[in-house]
mmCIF file of C-alpha atoms in Angstrom:
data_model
loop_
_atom_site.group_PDB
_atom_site.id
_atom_site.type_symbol
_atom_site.label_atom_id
_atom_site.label_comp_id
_atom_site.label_asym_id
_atom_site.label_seq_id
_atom_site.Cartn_x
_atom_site.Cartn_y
_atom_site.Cartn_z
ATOM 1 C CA UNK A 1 -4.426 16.411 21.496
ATOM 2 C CA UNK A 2 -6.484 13.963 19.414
ATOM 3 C CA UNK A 3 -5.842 13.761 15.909
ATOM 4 C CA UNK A 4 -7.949 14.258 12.989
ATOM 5 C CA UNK A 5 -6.804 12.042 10.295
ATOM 6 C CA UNK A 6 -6.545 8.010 10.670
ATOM 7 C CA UNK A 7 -4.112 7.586 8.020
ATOM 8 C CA UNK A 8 -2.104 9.873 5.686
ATOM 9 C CA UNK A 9 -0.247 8.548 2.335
ATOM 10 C CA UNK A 10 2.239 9.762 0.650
ATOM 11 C CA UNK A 11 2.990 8.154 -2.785
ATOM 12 C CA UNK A 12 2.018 7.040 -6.561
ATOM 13 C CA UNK A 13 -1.135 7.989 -7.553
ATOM 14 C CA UNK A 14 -1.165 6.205 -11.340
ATOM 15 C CA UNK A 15 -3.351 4.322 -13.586
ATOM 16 C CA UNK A 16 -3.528 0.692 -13.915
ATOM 17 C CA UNK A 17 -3.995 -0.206 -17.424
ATOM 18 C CA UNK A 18 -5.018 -3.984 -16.969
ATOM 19 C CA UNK A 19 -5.483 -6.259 -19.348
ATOM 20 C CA UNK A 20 -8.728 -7.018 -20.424
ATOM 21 C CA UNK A 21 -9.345 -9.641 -23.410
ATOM 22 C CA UNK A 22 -9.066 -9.596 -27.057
ATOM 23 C CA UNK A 23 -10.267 -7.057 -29.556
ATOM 24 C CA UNK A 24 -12.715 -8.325 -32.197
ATOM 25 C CA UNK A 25 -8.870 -7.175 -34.373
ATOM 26 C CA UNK A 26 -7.666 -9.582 -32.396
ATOM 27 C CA UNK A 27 -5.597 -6.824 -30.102
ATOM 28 C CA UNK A 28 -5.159 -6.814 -26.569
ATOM 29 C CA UNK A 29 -7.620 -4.966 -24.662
ATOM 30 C CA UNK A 30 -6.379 -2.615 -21.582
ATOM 31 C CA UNK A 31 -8.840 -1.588 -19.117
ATOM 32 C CA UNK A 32 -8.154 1.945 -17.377
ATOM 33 C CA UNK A 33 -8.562 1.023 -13.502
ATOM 34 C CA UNK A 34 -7.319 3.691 -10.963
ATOM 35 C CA UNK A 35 -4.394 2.832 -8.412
ATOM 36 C CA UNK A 36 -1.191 3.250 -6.454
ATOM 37 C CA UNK A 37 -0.699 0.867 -3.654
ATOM 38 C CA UNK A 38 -0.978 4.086 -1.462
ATOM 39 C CA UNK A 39 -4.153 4.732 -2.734
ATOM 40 C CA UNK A 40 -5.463 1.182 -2.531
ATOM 41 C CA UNK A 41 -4.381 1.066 1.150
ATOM 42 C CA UNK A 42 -6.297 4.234 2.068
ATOM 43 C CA UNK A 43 -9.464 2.846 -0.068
ATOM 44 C CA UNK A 44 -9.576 0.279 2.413
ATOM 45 C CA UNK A 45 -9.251 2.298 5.669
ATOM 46 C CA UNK A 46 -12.178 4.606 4.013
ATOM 47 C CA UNK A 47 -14.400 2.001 2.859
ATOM 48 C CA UNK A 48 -13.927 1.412 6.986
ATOM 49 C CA UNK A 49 -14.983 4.233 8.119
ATOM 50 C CA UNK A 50 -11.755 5.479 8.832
ATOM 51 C CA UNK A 51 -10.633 9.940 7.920
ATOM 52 C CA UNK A 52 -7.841 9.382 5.060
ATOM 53 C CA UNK A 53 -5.896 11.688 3.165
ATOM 54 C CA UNK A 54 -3.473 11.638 0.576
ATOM 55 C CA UNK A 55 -0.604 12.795 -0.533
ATOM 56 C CA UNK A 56 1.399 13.147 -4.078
ATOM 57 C CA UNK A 57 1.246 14.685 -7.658
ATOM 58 C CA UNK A 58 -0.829 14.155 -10.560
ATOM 59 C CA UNK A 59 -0.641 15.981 -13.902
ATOM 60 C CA UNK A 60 -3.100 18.087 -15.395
ATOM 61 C CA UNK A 61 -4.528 15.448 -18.122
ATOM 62 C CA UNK A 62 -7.419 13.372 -18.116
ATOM 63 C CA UNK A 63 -5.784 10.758 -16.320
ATOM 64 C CA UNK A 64 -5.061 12.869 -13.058
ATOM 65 C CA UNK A 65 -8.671 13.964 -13.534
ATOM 66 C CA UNK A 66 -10.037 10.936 -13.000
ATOM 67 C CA UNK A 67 -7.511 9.945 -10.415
ATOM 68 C CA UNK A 68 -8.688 12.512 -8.517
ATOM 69 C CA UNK A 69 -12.148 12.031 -8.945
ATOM 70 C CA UNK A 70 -12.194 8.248 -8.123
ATOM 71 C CA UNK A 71 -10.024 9.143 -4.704
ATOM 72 C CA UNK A 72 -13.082 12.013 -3.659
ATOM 73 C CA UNK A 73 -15.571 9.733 -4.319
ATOM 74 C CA UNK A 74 -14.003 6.828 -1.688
ATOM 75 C CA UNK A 75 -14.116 9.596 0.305
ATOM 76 C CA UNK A 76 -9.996 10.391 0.511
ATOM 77 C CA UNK A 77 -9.663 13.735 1.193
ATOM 78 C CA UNK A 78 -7.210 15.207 -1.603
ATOM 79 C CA UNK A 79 -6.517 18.716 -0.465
ATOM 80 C CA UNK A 80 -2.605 17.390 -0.280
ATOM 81 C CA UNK A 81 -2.561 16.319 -4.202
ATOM 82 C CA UNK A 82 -0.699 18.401 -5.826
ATOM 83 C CA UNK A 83 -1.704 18.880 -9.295
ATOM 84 C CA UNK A 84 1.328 19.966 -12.153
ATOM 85 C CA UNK A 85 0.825 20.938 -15.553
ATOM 86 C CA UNK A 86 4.660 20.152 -16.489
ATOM 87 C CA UNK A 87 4.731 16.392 -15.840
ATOM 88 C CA UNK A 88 2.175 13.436 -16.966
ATOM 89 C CA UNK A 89 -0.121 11.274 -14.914
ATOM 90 C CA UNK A 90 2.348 8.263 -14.299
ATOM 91 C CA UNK A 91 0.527 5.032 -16.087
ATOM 92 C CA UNK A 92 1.177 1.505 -15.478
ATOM 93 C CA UNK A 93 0.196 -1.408 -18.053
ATOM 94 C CA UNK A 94 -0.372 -4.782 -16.290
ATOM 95 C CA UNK A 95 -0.270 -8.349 -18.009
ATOM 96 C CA UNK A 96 -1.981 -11.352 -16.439
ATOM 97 C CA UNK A 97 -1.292 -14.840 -16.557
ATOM 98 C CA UNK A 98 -3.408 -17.903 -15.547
ATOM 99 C CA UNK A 99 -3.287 -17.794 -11.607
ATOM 100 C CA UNK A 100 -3.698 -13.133 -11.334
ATOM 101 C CA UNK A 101 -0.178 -12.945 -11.416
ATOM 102 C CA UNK A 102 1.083 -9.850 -12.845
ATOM 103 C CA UNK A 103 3.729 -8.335 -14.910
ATOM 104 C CA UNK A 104 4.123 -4.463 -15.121
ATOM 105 C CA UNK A 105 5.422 -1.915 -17.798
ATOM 106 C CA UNK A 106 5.627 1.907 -16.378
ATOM 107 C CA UNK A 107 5.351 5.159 -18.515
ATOM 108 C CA UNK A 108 7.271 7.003 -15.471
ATOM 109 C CA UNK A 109 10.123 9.189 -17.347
ATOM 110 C CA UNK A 110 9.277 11.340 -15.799
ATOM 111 C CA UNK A 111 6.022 10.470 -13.832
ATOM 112 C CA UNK A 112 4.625 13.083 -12.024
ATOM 113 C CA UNK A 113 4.252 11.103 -9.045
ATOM 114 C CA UNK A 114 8.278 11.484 -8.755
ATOM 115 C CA UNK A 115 8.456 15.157 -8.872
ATOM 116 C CA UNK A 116 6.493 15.468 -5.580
ATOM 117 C CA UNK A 117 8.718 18.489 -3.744
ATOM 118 C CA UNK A 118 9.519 19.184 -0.190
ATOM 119 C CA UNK A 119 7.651 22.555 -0.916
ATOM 120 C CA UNK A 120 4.599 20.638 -1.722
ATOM 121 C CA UNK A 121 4.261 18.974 1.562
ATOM 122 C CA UNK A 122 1.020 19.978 4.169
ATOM 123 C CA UNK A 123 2.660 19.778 7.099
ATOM 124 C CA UNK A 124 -0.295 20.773 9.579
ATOM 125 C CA UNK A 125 -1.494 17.423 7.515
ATOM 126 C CA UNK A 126 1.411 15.218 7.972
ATOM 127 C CA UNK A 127 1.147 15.965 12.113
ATOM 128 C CA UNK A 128 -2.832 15.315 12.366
ATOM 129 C CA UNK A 129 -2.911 11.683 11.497
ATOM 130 C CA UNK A 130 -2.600 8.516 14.008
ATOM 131 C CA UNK A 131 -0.775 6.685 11.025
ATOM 132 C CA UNK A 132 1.542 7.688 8.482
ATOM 133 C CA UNK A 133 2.185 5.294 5.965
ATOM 134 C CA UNK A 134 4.655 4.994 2.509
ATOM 135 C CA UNK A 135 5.904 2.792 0.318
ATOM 136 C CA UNK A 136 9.196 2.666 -2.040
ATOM 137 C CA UNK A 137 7.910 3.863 -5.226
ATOM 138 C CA UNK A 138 8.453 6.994 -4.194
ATOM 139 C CA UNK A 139 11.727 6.436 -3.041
ATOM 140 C CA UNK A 140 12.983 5.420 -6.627
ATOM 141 C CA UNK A 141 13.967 9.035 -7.445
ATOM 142 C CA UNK A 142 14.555 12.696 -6.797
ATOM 143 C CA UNK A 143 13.070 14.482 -6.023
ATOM 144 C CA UNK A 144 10.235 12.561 -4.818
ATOM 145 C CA UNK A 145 12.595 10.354 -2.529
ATOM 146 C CA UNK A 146 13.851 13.280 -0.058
ATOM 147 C CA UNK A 147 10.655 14.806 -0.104
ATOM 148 C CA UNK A 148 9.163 10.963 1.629
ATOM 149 C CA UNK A 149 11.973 10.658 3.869
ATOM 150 C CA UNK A 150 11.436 14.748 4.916
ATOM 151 C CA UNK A 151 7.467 13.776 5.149
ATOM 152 C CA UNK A 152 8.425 11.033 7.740
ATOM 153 C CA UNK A 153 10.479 12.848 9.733
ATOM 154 C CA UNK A 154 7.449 15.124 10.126
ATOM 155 C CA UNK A 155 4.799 13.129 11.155
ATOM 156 C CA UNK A 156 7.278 10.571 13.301
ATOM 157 C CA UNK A 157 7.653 13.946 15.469
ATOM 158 C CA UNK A 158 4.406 14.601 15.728
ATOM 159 C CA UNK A 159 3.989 11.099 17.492
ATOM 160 C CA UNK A 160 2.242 9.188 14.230
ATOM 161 C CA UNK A 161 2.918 5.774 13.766
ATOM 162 C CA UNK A 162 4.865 5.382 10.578
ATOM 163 C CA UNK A 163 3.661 2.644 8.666
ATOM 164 C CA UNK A 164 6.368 1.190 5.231
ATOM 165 C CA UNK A 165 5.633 -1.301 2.353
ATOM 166 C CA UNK A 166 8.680 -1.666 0.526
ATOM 167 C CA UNK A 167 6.753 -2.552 -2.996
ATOM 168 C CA UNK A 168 9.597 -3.514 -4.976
ATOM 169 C CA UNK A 169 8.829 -3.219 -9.025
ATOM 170 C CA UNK A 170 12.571 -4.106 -10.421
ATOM 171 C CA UNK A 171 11.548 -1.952 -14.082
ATOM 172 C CA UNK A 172 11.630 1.410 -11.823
ATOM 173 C CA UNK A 173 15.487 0.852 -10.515
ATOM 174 C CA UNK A 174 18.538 1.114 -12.107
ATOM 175 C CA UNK A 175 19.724 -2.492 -10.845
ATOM 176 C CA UNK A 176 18.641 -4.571 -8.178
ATOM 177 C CA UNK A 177 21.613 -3.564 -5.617
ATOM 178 C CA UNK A 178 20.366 0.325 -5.896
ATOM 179 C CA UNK A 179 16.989 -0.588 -5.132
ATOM 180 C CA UNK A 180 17.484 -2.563 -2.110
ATOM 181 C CA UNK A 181 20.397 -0.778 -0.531
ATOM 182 C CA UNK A 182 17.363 2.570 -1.018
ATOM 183 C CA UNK A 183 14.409 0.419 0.035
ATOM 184 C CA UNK A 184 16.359 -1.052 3.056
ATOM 185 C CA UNK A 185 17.603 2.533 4.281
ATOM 186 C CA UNK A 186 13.775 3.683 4.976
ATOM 187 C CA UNK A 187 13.599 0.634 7.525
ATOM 188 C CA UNK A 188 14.674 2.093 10.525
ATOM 189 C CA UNK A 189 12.415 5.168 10.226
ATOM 190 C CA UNK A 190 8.956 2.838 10.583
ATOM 191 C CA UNK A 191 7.403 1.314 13.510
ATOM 192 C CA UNK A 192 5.470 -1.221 11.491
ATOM 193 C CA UNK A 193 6.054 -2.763 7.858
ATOM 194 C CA UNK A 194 4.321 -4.926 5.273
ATOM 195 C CA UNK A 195 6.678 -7.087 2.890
ATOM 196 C CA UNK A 196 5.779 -9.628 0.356
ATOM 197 C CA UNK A 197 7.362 -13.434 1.244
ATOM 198 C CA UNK A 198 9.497 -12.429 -1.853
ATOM 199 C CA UNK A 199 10.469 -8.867 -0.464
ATOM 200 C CA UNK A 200 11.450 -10.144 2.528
ATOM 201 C CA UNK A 201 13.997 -12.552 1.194
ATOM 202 C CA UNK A 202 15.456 -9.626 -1.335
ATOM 203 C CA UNK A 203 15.813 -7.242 1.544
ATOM 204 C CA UNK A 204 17.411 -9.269 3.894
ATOM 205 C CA UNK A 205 19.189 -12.307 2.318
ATOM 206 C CA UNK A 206 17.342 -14.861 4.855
ATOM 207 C CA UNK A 207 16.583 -18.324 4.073
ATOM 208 C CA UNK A 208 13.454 -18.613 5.356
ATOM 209 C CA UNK A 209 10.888 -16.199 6.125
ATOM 210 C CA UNK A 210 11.130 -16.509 9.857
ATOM 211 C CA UNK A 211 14.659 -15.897 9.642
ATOM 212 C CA UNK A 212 13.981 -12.614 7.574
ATOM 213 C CA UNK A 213 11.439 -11.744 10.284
ATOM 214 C CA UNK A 214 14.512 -12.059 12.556
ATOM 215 C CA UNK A 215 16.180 -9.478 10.625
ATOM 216 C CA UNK A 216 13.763 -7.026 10.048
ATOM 217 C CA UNK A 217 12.949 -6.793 13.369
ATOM 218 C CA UNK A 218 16.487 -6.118 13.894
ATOM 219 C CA UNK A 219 16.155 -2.858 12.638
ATOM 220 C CA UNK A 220 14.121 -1.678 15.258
ATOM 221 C CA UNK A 221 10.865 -2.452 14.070
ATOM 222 C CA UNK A 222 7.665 -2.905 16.139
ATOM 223 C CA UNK A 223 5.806 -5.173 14.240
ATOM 224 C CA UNK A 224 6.673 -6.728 10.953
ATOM 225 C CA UNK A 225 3.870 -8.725 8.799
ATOM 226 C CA UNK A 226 5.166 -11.277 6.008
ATOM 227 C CA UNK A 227 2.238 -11.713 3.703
ATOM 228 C CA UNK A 228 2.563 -15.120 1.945
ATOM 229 C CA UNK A 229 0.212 -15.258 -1.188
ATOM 230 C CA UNK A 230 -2.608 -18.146 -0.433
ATOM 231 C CA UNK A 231 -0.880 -18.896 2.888
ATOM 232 C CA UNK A 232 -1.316 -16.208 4.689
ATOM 233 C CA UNK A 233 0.891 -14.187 6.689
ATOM 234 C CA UNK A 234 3.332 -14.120 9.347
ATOM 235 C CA UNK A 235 3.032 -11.195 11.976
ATOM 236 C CA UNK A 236 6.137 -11.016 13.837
ATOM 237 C CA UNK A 237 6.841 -8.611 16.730
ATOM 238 C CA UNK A 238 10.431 -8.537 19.255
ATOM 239 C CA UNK A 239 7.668 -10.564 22.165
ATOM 240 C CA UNK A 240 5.534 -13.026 19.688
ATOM 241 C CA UNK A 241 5.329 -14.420 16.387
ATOM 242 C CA UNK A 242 2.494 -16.441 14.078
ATOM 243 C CA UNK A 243 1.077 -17.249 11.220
ATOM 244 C CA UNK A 244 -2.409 -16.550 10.351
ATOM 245 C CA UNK A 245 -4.249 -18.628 7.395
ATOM 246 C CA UNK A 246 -5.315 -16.942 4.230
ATOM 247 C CA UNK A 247 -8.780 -17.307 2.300
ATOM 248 C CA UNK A 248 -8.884 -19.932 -0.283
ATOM 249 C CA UNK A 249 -10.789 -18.188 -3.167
ATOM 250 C CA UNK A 250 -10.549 -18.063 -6.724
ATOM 251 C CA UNK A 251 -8.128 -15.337 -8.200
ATOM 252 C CA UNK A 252 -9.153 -13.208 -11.051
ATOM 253 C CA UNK A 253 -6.378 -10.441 -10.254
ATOM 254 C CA UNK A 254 -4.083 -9.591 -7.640
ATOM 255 C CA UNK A 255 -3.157 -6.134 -8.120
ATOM 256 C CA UNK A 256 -4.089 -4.416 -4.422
ATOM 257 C CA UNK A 257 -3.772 -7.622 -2.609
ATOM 258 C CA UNK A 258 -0.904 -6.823 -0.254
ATOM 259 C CA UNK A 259 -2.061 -3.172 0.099
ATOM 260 C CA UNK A 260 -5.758 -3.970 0.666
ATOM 261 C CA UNK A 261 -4.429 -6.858 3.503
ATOM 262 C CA UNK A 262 -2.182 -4.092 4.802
ATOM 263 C CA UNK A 263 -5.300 -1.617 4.909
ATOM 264 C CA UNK A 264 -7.532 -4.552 6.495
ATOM 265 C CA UNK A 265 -4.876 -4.606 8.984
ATOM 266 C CA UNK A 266 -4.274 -0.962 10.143
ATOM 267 C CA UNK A 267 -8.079 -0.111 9.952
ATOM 268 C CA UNK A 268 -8.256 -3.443 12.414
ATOM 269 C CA UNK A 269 -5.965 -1.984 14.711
ATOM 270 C CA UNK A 270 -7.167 1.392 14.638
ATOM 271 C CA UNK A 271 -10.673 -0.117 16.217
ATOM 272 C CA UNK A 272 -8.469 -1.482 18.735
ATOM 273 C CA UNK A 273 -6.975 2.074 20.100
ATOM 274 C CA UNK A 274 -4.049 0.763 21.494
ATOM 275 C CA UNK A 275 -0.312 1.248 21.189
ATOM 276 C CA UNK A 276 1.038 -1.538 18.904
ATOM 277 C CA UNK A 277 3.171 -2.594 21.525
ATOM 278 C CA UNK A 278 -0.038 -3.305 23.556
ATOM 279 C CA UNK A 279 -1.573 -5.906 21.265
ATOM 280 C CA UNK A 280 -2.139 -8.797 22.198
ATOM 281 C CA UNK A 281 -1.238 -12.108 19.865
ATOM 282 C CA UNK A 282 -5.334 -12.500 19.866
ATOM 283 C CA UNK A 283 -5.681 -9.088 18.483
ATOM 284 C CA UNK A 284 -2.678 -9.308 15.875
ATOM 285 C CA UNK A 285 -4.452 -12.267 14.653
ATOM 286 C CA UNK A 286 -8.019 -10.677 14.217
ATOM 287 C CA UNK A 287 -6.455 -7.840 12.803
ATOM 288 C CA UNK A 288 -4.377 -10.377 10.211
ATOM 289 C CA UNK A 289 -8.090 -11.860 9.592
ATOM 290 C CA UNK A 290 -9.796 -8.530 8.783
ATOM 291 C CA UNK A 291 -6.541 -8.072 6.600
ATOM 292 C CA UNK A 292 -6.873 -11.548 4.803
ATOM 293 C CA UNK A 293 -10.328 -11.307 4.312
ATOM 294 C CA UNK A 294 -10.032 -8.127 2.518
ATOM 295 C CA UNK A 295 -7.480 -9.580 -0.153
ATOM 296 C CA UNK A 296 -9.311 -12.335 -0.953
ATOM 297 C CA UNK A 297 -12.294 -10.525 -1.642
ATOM 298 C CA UNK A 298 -9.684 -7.908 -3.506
ATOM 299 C CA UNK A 299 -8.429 -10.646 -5.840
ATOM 300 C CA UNK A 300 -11.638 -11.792 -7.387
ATOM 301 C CA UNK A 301 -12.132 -8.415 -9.128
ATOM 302 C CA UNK A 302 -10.103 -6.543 -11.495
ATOM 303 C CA UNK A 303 -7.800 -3.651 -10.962
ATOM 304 C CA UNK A 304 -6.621 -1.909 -7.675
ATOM 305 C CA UNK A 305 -8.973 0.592 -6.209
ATOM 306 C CA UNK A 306 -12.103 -0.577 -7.779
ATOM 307 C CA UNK A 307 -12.034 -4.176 -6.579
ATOM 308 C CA UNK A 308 -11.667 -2.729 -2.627
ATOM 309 C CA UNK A 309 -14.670 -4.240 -0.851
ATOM 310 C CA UNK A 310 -17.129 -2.429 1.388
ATOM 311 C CA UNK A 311 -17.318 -2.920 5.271
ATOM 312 C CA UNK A 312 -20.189 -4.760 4.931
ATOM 313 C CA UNK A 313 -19.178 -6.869 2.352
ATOM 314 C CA UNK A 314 -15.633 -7.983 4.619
ATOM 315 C CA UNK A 315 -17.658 -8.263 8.023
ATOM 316 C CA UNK A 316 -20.343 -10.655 6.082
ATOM 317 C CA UNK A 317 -16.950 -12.870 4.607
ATOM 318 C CA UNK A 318 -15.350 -13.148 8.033
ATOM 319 C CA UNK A 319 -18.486 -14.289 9.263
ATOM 320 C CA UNK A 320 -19.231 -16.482 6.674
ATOM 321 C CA UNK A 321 -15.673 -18.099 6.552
ATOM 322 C CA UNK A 322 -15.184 -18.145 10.336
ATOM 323 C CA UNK A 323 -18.269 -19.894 11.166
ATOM 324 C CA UNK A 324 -18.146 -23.032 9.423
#
């Protein structure tokens, strides 16, 4: 039977705070932009042309309102978001220094995004989809964290590919041995994974990054990509490994970068409809480019959801940075 939905999330739904110049006080300004790395990565695959839908909890303030809106009008279906008057719309206030690099400070105690419930879960939803994808966030807590690992269990026996980007943000763990012993148990349950150069290291105590490919892969993953900031990234499978040059550009912000690569990249393969055991290294590497190209456009914006590109916008890069 074919299935409806490209790609179902399940995660934070939150707002970015980012910082935004200097009051005429002489305050820092914070601008409200709309994100999740969920979100972000299902922005993408819309702005694609791709069926999305997403999962998690909001609360009923003006926050989750606009949350909400901003996700209907990508065109993210949101019949799955759960909205709940009893917890607040988890927020997220983001320095930035000279080269987009960002530091984060969560109002999350609780967030609602955390109380997402077993009970809450659409499971006609969660078996319609090609690709199921999640991230760790959600895995930082009850009861949020069963209700993930119950969600994949779902749509892995439905025959989805589960998709995992352990997005580690040290402020929401207790210490750094909790979160990696949690964000290193999900592993095993995901065909495919995205992990930061810095991740990758963390999670597996490698020395290099082809080493930590190694180890990931280990864990019975099908294809593992290593993004590596202005570098690129390395796609690694058990058959094939390389790396695939990033986009020199100019970086403003780089909130969304590895989920809007990671959303390049799926939406890429998706056009491909093929197993991803049937890729080829030529079509890893186009889909690493689509990915790529959709980050560096990402970074020269502001904030997470808003600075997503349009198809036409990443088919007209790739063609203008691939032709020269």
């Amino acid at each position: 039977m074919k299935k409806e939905i490209a790609i179902v999330a399940l995660g934070e739904l939150l707002i970015d705070f980012t910082e935004a110049g200097i009051s005429k006080n002489g305050m820092k300004l914070f601008e409200q932009n709309p994100g999740g790395a969920p979100a972000n990565l299902l922005t993408v695959a819309s702005h694609m042309g791709y069926r999305t839908s997403f999962i998690g909890k909001i609360g009923t303030d003006m926050h989750g309102d606009f949350l909400k809106k901003t996700l209907q009008n990508e065109g993210i279906d949101t019949g799955a978001l759960v909205e709940d008057e009893r917890y607040f719309t988890t927020l997220a206030f983001v320095e930035i220094d000279e080269n987009g690099e960002r530091n984060f400070s969560f109002a999350r105690k609780p967030g609602a995004d955390t109380q997402l419930e077993v009970s809450d879960l659409d499971q006609k939803l969660l078996s319609d989809c090609r690709i199921f994808h999640f991230g760790s966030l959600s895995l930082t807590q009850e009861p949020s964290r069963g209700t993930t690992l119950e969600a994949v269990r779902i749509a892995k026996e439905a025959g989805a590919l589960i998709s995992y980007d352990p997005n580690y943000r040290a402020s929401l763990w207790a210490d750094t041995e909790t979160a990696v012993a949690q964000m290193k148990a999900a592993i095993p349950l995901a065909d495919v994974m995205k992990v930061s150069d810095e991740e990758s290291l963390l999670l597996t105590g490698a020395g290099d990054y082809d080493e930590a490919a190694d180890r990931l892969l280990e864990s019975g993953l099908k294809l593992v990509a290593i993004t590596l900031g202005s570098k690129g990234v390395l796609i690694a499978t058990p058959e094939s490994r390389q790396t695939v040059g990033g986009f020199a550009v100019d970086a403003v912000d780089t909130t969304g970068a590895g989920d809007s690569f990671w959303g390049g990249f799926l939406s890429c393969y998706l056009g491909l409809k093929k197993e991803i055991t049937e890729l080829t290294g030529e079509e890893m590497c186009r889909c690493a480019i689509t990915g790529n190209a959709v980050a560096g456009l990402c970074v020269q914006k502001r904030g997470g959801i808003p600075a997503i590109p349009t198809q036409e916008a990443i088919e007209e890069f790739i063609r203008e940075r691939t032709d020269r």
